Coordinates of C-alpha atoms in Angstrom, one line a residue:
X1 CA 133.2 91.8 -100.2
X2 CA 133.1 94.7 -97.5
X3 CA 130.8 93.5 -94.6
X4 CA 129.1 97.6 -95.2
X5 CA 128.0 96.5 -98.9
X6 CA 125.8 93.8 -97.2
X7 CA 124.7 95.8 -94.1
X8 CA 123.7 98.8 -96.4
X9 CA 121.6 96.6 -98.9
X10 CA 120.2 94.4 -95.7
X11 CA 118.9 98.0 -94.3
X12 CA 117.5 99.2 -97.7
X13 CA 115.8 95.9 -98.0
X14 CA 114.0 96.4 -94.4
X15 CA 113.6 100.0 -94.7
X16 CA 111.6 99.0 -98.4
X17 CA 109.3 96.0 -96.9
X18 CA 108.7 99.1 -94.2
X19 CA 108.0 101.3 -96.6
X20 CA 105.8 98.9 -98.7
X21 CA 103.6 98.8 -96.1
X22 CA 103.0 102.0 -95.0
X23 CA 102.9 103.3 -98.4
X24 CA 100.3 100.9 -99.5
X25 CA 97.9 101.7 -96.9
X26 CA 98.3 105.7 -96.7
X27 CA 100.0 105.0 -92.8
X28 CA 102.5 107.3 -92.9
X29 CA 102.5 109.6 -90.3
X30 CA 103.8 113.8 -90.5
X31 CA 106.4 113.4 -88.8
X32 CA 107.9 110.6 -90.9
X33 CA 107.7 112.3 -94.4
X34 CA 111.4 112.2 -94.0
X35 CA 111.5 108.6 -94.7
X36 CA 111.1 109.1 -98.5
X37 CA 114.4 111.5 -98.4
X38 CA 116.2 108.3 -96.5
X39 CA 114.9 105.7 -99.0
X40 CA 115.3 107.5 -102.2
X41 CA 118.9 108.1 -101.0
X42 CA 120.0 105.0 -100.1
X43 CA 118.4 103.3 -103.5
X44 CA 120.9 106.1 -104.9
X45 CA 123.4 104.8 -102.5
X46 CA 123.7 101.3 -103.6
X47 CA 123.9 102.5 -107.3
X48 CA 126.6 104.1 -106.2
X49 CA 128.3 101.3 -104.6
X50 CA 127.4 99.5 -107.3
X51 CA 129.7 102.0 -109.7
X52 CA 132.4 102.4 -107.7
X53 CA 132.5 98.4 -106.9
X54 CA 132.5 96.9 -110.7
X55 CA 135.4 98.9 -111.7
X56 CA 138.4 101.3 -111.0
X57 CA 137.0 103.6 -108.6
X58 CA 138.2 106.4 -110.2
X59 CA 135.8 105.5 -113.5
X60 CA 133.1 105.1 -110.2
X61 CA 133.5 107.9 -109.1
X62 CA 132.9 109.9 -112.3
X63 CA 129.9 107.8 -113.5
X64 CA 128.4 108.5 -110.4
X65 CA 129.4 112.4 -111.2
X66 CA 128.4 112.7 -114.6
X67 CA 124.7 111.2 -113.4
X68 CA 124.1 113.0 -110.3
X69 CA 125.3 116.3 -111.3
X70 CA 123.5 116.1 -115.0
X71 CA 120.4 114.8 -113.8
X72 CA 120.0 117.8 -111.6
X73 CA 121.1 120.2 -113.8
X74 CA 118.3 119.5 -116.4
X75 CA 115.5 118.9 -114.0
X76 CA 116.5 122.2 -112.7
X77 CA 115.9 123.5 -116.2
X78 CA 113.2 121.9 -116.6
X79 CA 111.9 123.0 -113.1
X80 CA 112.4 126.4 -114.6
X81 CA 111.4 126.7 -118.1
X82 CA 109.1 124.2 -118.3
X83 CA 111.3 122.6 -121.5
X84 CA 112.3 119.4 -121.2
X85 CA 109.4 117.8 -118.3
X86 CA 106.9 119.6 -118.5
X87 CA 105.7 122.3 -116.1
X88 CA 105.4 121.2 -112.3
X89 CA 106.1 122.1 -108.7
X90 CA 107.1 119.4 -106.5
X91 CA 104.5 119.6 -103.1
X92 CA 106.3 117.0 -100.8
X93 CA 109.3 118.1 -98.7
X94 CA 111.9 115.8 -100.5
X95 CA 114.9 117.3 -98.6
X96 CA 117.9 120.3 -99.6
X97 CA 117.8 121.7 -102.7
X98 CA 120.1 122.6 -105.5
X99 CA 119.4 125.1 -107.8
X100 CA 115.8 124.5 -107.3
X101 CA 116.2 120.5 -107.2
X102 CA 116.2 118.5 -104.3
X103 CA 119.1 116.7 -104.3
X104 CA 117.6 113.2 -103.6
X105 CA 116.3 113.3 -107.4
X106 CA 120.4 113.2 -108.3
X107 CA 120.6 110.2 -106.2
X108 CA 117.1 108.6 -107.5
X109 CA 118.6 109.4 -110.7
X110 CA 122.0 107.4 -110.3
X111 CA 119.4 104.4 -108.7
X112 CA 117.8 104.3 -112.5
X113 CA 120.8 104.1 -114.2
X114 CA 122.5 102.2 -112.3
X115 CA 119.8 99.5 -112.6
X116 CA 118.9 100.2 -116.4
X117 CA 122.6 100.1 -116.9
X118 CA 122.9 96.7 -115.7
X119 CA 120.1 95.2 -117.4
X120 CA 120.8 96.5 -121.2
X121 CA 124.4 96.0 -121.0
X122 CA 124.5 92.9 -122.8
X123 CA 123.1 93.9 -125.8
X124 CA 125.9 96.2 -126.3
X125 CA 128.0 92.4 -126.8
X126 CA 124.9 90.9 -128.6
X127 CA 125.0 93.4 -131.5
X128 CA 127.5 93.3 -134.5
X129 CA 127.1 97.2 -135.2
X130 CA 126.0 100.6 -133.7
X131 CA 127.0 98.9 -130.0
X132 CA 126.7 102.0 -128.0
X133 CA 123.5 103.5 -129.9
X134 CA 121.5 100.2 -129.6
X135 CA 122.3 100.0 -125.9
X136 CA 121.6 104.1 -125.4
X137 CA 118.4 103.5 -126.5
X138 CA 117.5 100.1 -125.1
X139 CA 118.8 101.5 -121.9
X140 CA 117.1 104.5 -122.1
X141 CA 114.0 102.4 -122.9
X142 CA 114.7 100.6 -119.9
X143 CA 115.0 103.8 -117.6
X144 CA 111.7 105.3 -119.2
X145 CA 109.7 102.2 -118.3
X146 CA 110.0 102.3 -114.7
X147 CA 108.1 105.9 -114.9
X148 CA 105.6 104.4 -116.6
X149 CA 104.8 103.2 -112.7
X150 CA 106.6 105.8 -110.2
X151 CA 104.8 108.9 -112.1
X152 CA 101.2 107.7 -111.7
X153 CA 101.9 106.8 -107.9
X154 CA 103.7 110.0 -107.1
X155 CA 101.3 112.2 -109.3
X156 CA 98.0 110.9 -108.9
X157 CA 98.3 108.6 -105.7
X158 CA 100.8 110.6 -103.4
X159 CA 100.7 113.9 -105.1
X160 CA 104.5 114.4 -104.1
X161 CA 104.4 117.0 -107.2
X162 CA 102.1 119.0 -109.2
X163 CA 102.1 119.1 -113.1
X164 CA 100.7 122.0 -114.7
X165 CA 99.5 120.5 -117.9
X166 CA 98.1 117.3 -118.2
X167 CA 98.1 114.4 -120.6
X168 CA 96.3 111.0 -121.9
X169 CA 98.3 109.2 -119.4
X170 CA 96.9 109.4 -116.0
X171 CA 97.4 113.5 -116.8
X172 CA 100.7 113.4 -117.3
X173 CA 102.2 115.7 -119.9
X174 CA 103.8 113.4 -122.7
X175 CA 107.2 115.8 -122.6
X176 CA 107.8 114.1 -118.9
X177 CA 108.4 110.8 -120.7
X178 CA 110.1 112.1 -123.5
X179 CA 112.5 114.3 -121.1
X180 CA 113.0 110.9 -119.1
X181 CA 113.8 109.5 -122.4
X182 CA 116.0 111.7 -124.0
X183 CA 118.0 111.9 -120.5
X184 CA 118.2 108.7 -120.3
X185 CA 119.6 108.0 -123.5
X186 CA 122.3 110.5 -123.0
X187 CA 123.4 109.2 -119.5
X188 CA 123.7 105.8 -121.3
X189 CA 125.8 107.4 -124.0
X190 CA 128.4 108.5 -121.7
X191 CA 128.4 105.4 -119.5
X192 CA 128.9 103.6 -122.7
X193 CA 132.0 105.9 -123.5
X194 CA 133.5 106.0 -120.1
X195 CA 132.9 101.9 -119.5
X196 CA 133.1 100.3 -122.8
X197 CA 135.5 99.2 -124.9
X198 CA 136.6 97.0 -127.9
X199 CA 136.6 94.1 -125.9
X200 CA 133.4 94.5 -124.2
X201 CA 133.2 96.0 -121.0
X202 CA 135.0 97.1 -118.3
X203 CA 132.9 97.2 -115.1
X204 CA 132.4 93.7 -114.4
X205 CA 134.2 93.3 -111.6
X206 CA 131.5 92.7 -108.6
X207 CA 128.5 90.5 -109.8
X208 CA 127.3 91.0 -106.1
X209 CA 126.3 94.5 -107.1
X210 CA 125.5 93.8 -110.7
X211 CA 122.6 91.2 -109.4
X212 CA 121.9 93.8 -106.2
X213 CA 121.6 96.4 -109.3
X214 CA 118.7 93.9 -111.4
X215 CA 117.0 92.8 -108.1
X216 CA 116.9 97.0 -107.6
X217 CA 114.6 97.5 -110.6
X218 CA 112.3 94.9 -109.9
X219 CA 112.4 96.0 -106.4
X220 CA 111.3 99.7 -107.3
X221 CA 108.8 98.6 -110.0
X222 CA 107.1 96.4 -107.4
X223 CA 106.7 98.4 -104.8
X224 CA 104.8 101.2 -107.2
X225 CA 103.1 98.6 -108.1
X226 CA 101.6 97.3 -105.0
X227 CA 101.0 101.0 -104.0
X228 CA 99.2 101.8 -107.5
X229 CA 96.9 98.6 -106.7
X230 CA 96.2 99.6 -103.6
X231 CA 94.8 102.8 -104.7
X232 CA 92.7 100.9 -108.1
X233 CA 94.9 102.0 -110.7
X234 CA 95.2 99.6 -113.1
X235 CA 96.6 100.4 -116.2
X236 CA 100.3 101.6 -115.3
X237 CA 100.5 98.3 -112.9
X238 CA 100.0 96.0 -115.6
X239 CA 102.2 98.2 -118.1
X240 CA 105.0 98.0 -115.5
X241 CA 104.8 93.8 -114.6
X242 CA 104.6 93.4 -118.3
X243 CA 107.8 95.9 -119.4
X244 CA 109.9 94.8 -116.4
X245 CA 109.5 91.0 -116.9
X246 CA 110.6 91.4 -120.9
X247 CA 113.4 93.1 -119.6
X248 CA 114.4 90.6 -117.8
X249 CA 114.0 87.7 -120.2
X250 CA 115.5 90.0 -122.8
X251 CA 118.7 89.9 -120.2
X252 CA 118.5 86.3 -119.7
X253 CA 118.6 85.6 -123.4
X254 CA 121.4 88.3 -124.2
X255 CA 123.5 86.7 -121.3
X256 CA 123.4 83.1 -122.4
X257 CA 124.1 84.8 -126.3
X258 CA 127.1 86.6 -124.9
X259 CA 128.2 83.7 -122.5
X260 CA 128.5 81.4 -125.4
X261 CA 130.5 84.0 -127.6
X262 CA 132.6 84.1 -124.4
X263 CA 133.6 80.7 -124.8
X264 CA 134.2 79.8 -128.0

């Protein structure tokens, strides 16, 4: 393993505890807004690594592609037409944009799937039938959960963008989690076709990254958390502990099911 895979996780993880904290207790000062830009790209980062770790590098490289590149695309449509999440303006300063995005939402993006990836993959080998729809939309259920908990906080707490229509859920317009959905499940799709085969599949090659990539979620979902506390929101915390912890007993379970067809 390269020594820079452990030193770039090592600084995400003290940049996070830093961030935890500050966050939490509304101590961030003006001139260190940047600090989102840097942690949102180095969660993306380590997605990344994650990619182009587990497999060829070439199939990396073009995961990493198709999610970036897509994700921005449609949130720039939906920036613009209002179509796919709703209507909003983003207030915070979250770096360069392009075409009307800032690109640390492509890498924020490749984080999410990169982590939802991880943790619904073994249903695709639990499953006798419909392998790569069951996973899409477990996967995408997966993906959609975590902004059950980073919306509320970034909305309501942190105000980092403005919606223009509200909603039951903390005034969020329903179309945001139906657009995170419905992206989701497409990312998955073509992860699924690029990485999967008849054998099962083929990015399994650095379980470093794979359990860097399910510590990530948990990592992401609890710092929301902690913030959303903080501030006396209640609901989406306890909606987000109680979807992130069946995730990860759902893995567990598929992993010893899949382990066991492994060996006989």
């Amino acid at each position: 393993m390269p020594k820079f895979d452990y030193y770039i996780f090592r600084f995400f993880v003290i940049w996070y505890i830093i961030g935890v904290f500050l966050l939490s207790f509304d101590l961030v000062p003006p001139w260190l807004e940047w600090a989102n830009v840097v942690f949102l790209i180095t969660s993306g980062l380590l997605a990344m690594i994650y990619f182009y770790r587990s497999g060829s590098k070439v199939y990396g490289l073009i995961a990493i592609a198709i999610v970036f590149f897509l994700s921005i695309a449609i949130e720039s449509f939906g920036v613009h037409t209002g179509l796919f999440f709703g209507e909003y303006t983003y207030e915070s300063d979250f770096g360069p944009k392009i075409i009307g995005v800032p690109v640390t939402i492509g890498f924020a993006w490749v984080m999410v799937i990169g982590t939802s990836h991880v943790l619904a993959a073994p249903l695709a080998e639990a499953v006798p039938r419909l392998k790569g729809l069951s996973y899409a939309l477990y996967g995408a259920l997966v993906a959609t959960s975590l902004d059950l908990i980073i919306d509320p906080v970034a909305y309501d707490v942190k105000q980092y963008w403005v919606w223009d229509e509200g909603g039951l859920y903390y005034d969020i317009p329903f179309s945001n989690f139906y657009g995170w959905f419905i992206l989701s499940f497409v990312l998955h799709l073509l992860i699924y076709g690029l990485y999967h085969r008849s054998d099962g599949w083929i990015n399994r090659r650095s379980e470093y990254w794979s359990g860097r990539m399910r510590l990530l979620y948990g990592m992401m979902a609890l710092m929301f958390i902690i913030v959303a506390l903080v501030n006396q929101l209640w609901l989406a915390p306890a909606l987000s502990a109680a979807t992130a912890m069946c995730y990860y007993f759902v893995y567990h379970i598929l992993k010893k099911r899949t382990s066991a067809y492994d060996k006989s």
